[in-house]
Coordinates of C-alpha atoms in Angstrom, one line a residue:
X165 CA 67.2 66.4 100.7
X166 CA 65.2 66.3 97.9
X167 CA 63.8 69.7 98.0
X168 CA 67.8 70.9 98.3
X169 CA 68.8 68.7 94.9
X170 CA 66.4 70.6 93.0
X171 CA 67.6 73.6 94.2
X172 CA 71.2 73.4 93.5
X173 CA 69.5 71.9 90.3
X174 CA 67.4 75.1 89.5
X175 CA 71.1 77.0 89.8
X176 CA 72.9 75.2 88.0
X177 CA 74.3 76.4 84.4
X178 CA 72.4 74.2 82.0
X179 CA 73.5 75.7 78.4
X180 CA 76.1 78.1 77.6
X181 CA 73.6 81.2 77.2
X182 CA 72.4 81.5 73.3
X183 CA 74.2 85.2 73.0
X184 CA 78.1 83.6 73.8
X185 CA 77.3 80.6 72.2
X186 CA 79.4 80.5 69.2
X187 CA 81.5 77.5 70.0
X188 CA 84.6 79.2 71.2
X189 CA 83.9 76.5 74.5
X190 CA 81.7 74.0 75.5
X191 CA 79.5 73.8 78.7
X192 CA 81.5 72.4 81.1
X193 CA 84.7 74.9 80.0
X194 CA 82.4 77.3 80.0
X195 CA 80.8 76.6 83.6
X196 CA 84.9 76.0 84.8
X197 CA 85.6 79.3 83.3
X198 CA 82.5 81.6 85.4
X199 CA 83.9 79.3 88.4
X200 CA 87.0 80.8 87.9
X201 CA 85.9 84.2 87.9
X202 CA 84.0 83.6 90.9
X203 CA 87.0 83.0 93.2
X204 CA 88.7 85.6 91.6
X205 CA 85.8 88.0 92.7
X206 CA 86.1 86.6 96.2
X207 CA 90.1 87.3 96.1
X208 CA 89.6 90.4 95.3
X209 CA 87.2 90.9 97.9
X210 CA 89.9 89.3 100.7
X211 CA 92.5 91.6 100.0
X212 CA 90.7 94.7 100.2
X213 CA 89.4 93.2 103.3
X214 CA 92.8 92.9 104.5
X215 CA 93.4 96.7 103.9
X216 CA 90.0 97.8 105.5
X217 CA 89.1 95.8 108.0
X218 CA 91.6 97.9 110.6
X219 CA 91.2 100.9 109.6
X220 CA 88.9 102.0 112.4
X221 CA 90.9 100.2 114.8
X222 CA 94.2 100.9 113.9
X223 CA 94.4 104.6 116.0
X224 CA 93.6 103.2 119.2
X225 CA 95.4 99.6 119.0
X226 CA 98.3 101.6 118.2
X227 CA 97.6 104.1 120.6
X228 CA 97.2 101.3 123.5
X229 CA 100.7 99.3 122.5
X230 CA 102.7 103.0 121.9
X231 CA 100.8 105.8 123.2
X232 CA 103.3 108.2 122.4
X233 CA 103.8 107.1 118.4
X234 CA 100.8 109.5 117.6
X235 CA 98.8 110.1 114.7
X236 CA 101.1 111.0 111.9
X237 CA 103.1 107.6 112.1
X238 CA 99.3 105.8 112.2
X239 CA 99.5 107.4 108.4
X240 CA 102.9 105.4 108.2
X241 CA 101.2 102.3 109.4
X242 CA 98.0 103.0 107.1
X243 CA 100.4 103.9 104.5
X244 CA 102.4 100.8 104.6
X245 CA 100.0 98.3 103.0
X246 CA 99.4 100.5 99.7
X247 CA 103.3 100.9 99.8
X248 CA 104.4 97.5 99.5
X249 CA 100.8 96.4 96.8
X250 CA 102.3 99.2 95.1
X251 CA 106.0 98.3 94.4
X252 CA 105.4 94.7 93.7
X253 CA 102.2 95.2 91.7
X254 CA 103.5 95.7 88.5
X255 CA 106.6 93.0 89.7
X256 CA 103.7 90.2 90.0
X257 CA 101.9 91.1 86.5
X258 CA 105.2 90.5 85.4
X259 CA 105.5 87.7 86.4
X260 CA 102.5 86.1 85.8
X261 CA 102.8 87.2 82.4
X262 CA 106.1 84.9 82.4
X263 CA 104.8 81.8 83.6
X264 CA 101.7 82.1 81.7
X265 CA 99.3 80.9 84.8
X266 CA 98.3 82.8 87.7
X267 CA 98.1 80.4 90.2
X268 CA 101.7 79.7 91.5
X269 CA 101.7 83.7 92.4
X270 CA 98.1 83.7 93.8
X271 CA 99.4 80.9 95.9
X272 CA 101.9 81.7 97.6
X273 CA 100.9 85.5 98.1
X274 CA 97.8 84.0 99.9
X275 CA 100.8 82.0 102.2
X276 CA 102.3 85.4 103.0
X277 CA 99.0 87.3 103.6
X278 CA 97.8 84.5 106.5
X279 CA 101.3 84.7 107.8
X280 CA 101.4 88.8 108.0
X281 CA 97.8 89.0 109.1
X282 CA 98.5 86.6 111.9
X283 CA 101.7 88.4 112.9
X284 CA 100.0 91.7 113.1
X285 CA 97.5 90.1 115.8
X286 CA 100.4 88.8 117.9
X287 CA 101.8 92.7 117.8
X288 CA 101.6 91.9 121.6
X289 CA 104.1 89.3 122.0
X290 CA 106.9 92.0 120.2
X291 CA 106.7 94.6 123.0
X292 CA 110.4 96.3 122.1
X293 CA 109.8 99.0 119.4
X294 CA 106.5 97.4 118.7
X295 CA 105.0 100.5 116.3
X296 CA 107.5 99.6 113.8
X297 CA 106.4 95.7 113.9
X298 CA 103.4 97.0 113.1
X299 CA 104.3 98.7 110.1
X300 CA 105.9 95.4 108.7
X301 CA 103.1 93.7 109.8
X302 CA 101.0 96.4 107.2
X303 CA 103.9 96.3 104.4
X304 CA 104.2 92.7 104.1
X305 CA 100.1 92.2 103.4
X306 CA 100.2 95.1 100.8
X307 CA 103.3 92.5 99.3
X308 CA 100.5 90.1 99.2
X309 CA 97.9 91.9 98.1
X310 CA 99.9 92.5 94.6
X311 CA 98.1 89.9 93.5
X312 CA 95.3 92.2 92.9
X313 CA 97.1 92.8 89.2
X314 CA 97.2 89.3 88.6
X315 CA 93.1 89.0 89.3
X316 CA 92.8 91.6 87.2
X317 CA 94.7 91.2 84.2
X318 CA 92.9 87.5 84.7
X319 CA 89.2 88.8 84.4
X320 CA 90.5 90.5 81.3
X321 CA 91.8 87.5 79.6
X322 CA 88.7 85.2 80.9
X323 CA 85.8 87.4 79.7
X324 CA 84.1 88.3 76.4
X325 CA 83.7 91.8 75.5
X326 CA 80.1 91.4 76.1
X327 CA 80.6 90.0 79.7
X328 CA 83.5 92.5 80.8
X329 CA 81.1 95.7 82.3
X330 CA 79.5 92.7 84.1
X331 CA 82.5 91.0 85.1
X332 CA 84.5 94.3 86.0
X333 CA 81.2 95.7 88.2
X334 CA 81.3 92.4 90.2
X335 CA 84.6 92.4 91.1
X336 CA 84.8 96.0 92.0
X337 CA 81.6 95.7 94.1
X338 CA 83.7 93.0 96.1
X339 CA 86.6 95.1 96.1
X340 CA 84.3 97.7 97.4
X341 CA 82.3 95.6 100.1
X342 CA 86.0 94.5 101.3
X343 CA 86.9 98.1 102.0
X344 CA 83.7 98.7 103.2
X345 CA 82.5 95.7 105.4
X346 CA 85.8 95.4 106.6
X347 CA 85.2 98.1 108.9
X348 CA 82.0 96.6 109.7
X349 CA 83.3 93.5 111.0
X350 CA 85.7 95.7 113.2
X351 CA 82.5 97.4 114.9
X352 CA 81.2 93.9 114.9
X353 CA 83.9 92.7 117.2
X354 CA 83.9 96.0 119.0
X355 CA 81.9 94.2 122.5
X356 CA 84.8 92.0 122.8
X357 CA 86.5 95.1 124.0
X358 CA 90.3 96.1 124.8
X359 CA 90.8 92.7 127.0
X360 CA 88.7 90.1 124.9
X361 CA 89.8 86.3 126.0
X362 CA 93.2 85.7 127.0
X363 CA 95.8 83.3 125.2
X364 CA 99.1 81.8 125.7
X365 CA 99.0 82.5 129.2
X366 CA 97.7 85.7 129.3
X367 CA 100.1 87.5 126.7
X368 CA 98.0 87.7 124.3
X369 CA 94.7 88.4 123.6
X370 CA 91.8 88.2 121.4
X371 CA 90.0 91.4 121.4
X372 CA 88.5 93.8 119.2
X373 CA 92.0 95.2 117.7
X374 CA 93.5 91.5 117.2
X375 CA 90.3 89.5 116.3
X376 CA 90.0 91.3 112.8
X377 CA 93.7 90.1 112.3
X378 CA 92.7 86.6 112.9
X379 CA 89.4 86.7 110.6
X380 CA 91.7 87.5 108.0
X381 CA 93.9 84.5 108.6
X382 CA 90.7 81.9 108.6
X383 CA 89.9 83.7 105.2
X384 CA 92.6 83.7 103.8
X385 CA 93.2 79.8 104.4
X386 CA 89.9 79.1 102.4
X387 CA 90.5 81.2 99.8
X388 CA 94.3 79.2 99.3
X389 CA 92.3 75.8 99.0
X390 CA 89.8 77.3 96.4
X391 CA 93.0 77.9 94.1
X392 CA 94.5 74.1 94.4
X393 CA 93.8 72.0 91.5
X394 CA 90.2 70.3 90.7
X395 CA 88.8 73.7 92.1
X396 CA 90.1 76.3 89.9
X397 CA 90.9 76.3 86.7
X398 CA 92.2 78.9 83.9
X399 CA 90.2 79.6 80.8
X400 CA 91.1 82.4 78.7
X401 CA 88.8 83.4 76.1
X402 CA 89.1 87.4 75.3
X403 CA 92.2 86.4 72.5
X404 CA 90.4 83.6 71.1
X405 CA 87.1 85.5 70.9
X406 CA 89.2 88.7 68.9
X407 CA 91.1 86.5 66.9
X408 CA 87.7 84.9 65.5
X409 CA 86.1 88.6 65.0
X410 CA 88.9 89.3 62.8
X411 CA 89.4 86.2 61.3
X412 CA 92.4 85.6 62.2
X413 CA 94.5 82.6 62.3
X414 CA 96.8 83.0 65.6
X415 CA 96.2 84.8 68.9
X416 CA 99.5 86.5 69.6
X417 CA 99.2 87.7 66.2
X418 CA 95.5 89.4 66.5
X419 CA 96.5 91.2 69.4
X420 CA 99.8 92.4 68.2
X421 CA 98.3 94.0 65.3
X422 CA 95.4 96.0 67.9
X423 CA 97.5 98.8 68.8
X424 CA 95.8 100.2 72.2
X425 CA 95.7 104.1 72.6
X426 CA 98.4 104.7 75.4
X427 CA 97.7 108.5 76.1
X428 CA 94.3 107.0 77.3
X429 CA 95.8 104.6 79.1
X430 CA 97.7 106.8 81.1
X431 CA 94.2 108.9 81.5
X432 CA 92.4 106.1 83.1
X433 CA 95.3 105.4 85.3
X434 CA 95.2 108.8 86.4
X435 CA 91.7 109.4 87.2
X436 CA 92.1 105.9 89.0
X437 CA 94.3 107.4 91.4
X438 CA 92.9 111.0 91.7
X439 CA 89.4 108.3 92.4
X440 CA 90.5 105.8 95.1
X441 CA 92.4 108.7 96.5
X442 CA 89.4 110.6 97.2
X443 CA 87.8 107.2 98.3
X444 CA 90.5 106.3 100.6
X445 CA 91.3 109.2 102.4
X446 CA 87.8 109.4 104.1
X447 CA 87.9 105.9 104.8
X448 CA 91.1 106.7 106.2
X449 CA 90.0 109.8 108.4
X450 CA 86.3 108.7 109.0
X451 CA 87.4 107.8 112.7
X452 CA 89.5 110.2 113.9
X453 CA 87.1 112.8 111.6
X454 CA 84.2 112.0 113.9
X455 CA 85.9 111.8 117.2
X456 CA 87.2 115.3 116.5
X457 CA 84.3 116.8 115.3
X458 CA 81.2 115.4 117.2
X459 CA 83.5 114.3 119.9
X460 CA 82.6 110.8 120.0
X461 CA 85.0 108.4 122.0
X462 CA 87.1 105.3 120.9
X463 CA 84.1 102.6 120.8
X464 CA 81.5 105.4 119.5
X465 CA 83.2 106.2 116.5
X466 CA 83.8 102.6 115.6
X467 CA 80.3 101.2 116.2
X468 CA 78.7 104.7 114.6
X469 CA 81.0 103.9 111.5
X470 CA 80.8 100.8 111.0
X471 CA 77.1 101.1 111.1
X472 CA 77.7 104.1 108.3
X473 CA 79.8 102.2 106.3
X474 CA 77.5 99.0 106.2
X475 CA 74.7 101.1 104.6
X476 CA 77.2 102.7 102.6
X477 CA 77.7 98.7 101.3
X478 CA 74.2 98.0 100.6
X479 CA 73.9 101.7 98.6
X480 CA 77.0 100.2 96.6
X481 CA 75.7 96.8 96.6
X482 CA 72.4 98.6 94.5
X483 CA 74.5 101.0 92.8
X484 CA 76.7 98.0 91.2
X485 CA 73.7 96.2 90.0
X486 CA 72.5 100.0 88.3
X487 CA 75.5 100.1 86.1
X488 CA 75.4 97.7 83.3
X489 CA 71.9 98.7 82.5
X490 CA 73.0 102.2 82.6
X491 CA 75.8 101.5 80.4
X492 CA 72.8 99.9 77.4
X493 CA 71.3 103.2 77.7
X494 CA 74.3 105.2 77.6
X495 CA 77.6 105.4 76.8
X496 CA 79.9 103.9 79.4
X497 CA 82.6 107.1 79.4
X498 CA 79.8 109.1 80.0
X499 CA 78.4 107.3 82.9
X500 CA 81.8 107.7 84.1
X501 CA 81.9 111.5 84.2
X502 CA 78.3 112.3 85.0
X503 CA 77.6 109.4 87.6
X504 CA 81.0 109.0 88.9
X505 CA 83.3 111.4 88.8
X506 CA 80.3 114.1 89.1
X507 CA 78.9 112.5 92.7
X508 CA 82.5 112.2 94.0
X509 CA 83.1 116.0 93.4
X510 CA 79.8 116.8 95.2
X511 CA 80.7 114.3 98.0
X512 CA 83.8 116.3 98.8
X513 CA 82.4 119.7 98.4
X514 CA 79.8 118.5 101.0
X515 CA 82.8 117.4 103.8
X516 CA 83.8 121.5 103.6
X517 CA 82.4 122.4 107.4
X518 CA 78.9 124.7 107.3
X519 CA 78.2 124.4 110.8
X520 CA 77.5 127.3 113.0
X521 CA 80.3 127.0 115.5
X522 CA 83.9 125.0 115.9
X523 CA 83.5 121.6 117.6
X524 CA 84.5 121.0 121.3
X525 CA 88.1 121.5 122.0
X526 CA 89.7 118.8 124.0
X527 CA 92.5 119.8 127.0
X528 CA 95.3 117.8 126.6
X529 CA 95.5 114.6 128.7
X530 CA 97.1 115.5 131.8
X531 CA 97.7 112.2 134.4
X532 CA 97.9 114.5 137.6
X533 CA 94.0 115.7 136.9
X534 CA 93.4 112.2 138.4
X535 CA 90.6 111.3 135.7
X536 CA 91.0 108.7 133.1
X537 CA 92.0 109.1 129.4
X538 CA 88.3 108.3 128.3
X539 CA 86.5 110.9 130.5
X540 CA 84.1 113.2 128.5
X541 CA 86.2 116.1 129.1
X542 CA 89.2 114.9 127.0
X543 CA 87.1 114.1 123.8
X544 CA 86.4 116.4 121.1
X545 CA 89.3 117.9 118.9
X546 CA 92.3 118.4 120.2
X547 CA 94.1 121.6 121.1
X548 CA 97.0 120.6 119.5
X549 CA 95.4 120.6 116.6
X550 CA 95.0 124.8 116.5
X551 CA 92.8 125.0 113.5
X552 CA 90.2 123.3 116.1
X553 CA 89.3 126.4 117.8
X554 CA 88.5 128.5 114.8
X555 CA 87.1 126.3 112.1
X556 CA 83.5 126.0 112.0
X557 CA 82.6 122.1 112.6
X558 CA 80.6 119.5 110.3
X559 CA 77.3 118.8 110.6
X560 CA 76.5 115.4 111.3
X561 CA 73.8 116.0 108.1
X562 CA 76.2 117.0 105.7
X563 CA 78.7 114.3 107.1
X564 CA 75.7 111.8 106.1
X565 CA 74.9 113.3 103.2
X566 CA 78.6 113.6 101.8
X567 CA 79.0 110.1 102.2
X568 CA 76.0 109.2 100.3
X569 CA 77.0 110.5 97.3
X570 CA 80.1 108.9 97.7
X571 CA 78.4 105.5 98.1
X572 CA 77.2 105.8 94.8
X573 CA 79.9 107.8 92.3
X574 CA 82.5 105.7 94.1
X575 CA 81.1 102.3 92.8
X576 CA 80.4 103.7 89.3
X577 CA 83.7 105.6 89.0
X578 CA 86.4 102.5 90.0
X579 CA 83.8 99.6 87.6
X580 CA 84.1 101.8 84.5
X581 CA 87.6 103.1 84.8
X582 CA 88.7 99.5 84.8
X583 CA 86.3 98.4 82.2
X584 CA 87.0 101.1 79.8
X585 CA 90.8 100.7 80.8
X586 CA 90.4 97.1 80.0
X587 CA 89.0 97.6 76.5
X588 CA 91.4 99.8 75.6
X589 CA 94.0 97.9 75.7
X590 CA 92.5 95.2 73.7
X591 CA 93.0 91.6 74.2
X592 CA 96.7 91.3 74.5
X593 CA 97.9 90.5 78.1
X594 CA 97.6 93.0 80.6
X595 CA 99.6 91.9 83.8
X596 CA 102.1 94.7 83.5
X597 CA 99.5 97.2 82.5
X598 CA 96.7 95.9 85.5
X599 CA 99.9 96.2 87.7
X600 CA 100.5 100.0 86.7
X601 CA 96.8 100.5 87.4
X602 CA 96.7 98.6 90.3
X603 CA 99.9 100.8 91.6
X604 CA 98.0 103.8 91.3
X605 CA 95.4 103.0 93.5
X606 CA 97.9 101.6 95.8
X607 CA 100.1 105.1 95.3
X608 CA 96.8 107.3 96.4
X609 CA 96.7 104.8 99.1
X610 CA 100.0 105.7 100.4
X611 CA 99.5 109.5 100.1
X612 CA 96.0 109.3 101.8
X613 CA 97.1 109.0 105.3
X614 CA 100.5 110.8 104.8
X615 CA 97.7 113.7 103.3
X616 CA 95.5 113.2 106.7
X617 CA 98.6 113.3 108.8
X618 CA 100.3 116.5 107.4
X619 CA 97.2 118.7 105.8
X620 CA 94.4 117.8 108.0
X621 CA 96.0 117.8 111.3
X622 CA 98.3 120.8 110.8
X623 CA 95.6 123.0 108.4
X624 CA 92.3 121.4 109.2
X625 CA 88.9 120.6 107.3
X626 CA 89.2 123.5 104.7
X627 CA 92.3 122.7 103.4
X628 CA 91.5 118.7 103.3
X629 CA 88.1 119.3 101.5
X630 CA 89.1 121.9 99.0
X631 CA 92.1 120.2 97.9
X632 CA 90.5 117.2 97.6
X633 CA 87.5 118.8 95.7
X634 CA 89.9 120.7 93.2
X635 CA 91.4 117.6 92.6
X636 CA 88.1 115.8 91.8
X637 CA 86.7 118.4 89.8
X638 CA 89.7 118.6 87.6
X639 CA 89.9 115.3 86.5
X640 CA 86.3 115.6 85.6
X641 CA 86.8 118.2 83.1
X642 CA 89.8 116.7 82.1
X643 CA 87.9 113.4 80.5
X644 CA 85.1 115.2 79.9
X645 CA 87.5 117.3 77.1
X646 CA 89.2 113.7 75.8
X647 CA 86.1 111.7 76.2
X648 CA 86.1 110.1 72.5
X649 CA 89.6 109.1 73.2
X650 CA 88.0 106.3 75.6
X651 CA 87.0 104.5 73.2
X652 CA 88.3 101.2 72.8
X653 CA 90.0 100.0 69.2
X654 CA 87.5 99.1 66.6
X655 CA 87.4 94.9 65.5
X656 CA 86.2 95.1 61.9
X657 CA 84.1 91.5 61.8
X658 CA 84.7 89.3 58.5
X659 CA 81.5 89.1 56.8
X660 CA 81.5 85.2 57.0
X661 CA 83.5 82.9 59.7
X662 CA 82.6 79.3 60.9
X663 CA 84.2 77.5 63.3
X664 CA 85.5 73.9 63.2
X665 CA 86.2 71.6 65.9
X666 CA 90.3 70.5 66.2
X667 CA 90.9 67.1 66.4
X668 CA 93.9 66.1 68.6
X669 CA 96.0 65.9 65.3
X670 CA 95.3 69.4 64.1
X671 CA 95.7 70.8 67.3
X672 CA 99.5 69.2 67.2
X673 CA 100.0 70.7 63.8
X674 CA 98.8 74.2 64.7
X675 CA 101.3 73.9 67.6
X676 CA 104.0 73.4 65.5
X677 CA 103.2 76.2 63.3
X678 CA 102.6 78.3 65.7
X679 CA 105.2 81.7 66.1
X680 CA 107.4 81.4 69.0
X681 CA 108.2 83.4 71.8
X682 CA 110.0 86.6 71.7
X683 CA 110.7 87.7 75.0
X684 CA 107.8 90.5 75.1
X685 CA 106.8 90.8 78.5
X686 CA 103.3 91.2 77.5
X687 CA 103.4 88.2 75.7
X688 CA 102.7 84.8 77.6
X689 CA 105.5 81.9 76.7
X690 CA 103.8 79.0 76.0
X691 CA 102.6 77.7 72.6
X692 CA 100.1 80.0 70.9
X693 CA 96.8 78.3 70.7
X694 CA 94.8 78.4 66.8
X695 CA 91.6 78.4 66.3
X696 CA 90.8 76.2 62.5
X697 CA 88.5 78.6 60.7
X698 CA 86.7 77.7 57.1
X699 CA 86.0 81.1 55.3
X700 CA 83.0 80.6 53.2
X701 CA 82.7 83.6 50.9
X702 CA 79.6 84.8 50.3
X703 CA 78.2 81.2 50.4
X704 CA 74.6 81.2 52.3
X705 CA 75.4 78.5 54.5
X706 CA 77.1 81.2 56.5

């Protein structure tokens, strides 16, 4: 027990580190306020969980309730989650922006994520039109999963300008590992197979479709009590922090007079979406992709993926931990464009096929043949799809390869949009604006699937990959022309600016001062917090 005491001991945060300490906070608001950020990273990492973690299963537990709802309404059921994250992002940064705290929303969005996520598991139990229970099932976790806007516009508020690359790279390498261990869980479940245990009297069952449902429920129960009282509480700092820089006097009045640069807003927002896009649609088609082209079966194509993507997740994992010293040595639009955005566009041109021949073209299941739906003979790419017969087939290599570099401009790419997105728009609240950028993710989300099941089923590989590519390599050159306009506002620093402590009684006064509310949505309702500041001239006590 000892040996363990002086452990946690040896962890523990011992002084507010000498670079932030300018007595904005003391130690233990500054240790509540990194506690805070920590579940935040681990929300994050839930809901993209949530998204993920059926994306390999999804085809064929939708193929085994409704065999005959096919693969373009799987893109509806994909589809679905992004859909309803994407309506009510912008709804819930609005809101939070309101009430001026994040956890009432956080709260009860977690409520209706375990609810949805347990409902999609019991998809059994609604056997009457049961593809369209699953799309609700889909929507109403993207509804949840709108709290993604609130975490964000959260980290903003909660984090110094010298801790934001950090802060934004951690909890977009969770959002990451969600998306990407989610379908590593799914092959981890995969030996339970399509009959698993039996509950409720044999009408439902635990298997590898339903069990990934369930470990979303158990999740999302311990991330609800991590946001009760005692255990999480709000800090924000990034105001404060500008307002001292300045020397200002009042918060709402610092940030009100930082005007951000909107046409670069809009920019990031756009290359957020042209990004996770790119990102999403071959997580999206990775399955079916494989089964069609190297003619892999159900369970092959989920274990072989899920082994993929956990690599991918430890190549992301190291690439996260590359970027804020790559961002000291350069500048961070630039590791954008040449680490990001460059590696995606090679990633995509990578998926365009090279092999020597078209993959193995699967007969349609016929019941009268007398063998089963899983014999050899009916795997490869279908000969519905009639692109299948004359399109030269991937490579396994290049498969590999292509995914690599996603691995890596992926990770750099979604960390420094949001940062630089971040500083941009200064230190005024940014629900609304996090729940734009949020809805652009969730908009390529939507169009993803809908993208696999029109272009790539109906026109194949070459029209997937070069579309994709063209888009990619646009929005390359596109910042690379308006780079210096992603730049965030410059804070002129008064020469000399010392802090004093507020007593309870000045802390009243400043209250009463304070400017009211106005009705902005971007600016929070409760009192505006001051800061006492002493001005000393050019005194050299300074």
């Amino acid at each position: 027990m000892e040996k363990v005491r002086k452990m946690q001991d040896h962890f523990k945060t011992q002084q507010i580190p000498t670079e932030v300490d300018d007595g904005l906070e003391t130690l233990e608001q500054y240790k509540q306020r990194w506690r805070s950020v920590r579940i935040i990273y681990f929300t994050m990492f839930l809901m993209s969980l949530g998204f993920s973690i059926i994306l390999t299963g999804i085809w064929p537990y939708l193929n085994k309730l409704d065999p005959s709802a096919g693969k373009e309404f799987m893109g509806l059921v994909v589809a679905a989650n992004p859909l309803g994250q994407m309506i009510f992002s912008p709804l819930f940064g609005w809101w939070s922006n309101k009430l001026g705290t994040i956890r009432l929303p956080l709260l009860l969005s977690l409520v209706l994520f375990t609810v949805a996520s347990g409902f999609y598991s019991s998809l059994e139990l609604r056997p009457d039109n049961v593809k369209f229970w699953m799309v609700i099932s889909r929507f109403l976790i993207g509804v949840s999963s709108a709290n993604i806007a609130v975490c964000r516009s959260y980290l903003s508020a909660a984090t110094r300008l010298s801790e934001r690359t950090h802060a934004v790279s951690m909890v977009s390498l969770a959002q990451v590992l969600g998306f990407i261990v989610g379908p590593a869980l799914q092959a981890a479940v995969t030996p339970l197979g399509d009959v698993g245990y039996m509950w409720l009297w044999g009408k439902l069952h635990f298997n590898m479709y339903t069990a990934c449902g369930w470990i979303n429920v158990l999740m999302s129960v311990g991330n609800f009590i991590m946001f009760l009282p005692g255990t999480f509480e709000e800090h924000k700092i990034a105001a404060r922090e500008i307002m001292v820089m300045q020397g200002g006097t009042s918060e709402r009045e610092t940030w009100k007079a930082i005007k951000p640069n909107y046409f670069s807003a809009w920019t990031l927002i756009v290359a957020f979406f042209v990004l996770v896009f790119n990102f999403v649609l071959l997580e999206t088609l990775g399955t079916s992709l494989t089964m069609d082209q190297f003619a892999w079966s159900n369970s092959e194509a989920m274990w072989y993926m899920g082994i993929l993507m956990s690599v991918g997740a430890i190549v992301a994992f190291i690439t996260f931990l590359l970027i804020v010293p790559l961002c000291k040595q350069f500048a961070e639009r630039y590791v954008l464009i040449w680490g990001g955005f460059s590696l995606m566009v090679l990633g995509r041109v990578l998926y365009i096929p090279w092999g020597p021949d078209p993959p193995k073209v699967a007969p349609a299941f016929n019941e009268t043949a007398g063998l089963p739906e899983s014999d050899p003979m009916y795997l490869g790419c279908p000969e519905t799809q009639e692109w299948c017969a004359r399109l030269p087939a991937l490579t396994i290599t290049q498969f590999i390869i292509g995914y690599a570099f996603t691995s890596v401009g992926y990770p750099i790419g979604v960390t420094l949009i949001q940062t630089i997105f971040s500083k941009v728009l200064g230190p005024r609240p940014q629900g609304v604006w996090m729940g734009l950028m949020t809805g652009s993710g969730c908009l390529s989300r939507v169009l993803g699937p809908v993208f696999v099941g029109s272009i790539y089923t109906r026109l194949g590989t070459y029209w997937t990959f070069g579309v994709t590519s063209v888009m990619m390599l646009i929005s390359m050159f596109w910042l690379l022309g308006t780079n210096k306009l992603l730049i965030p506002p410059h804070i002129d620093k008064p020469a000399h600016v010392e802090l004093q402590d507020l007593n309870k009684e000045n802390g009243k006064q400043s209250e009463t001062n304070s400017p009211t509310h106005n009705g902005d949505n971007d600016t929070p309702p409760e009192g505006v917090e001051l800061l006492g500041i002493r001005r000393l001239g050019n005194s050299s006590e300074a």
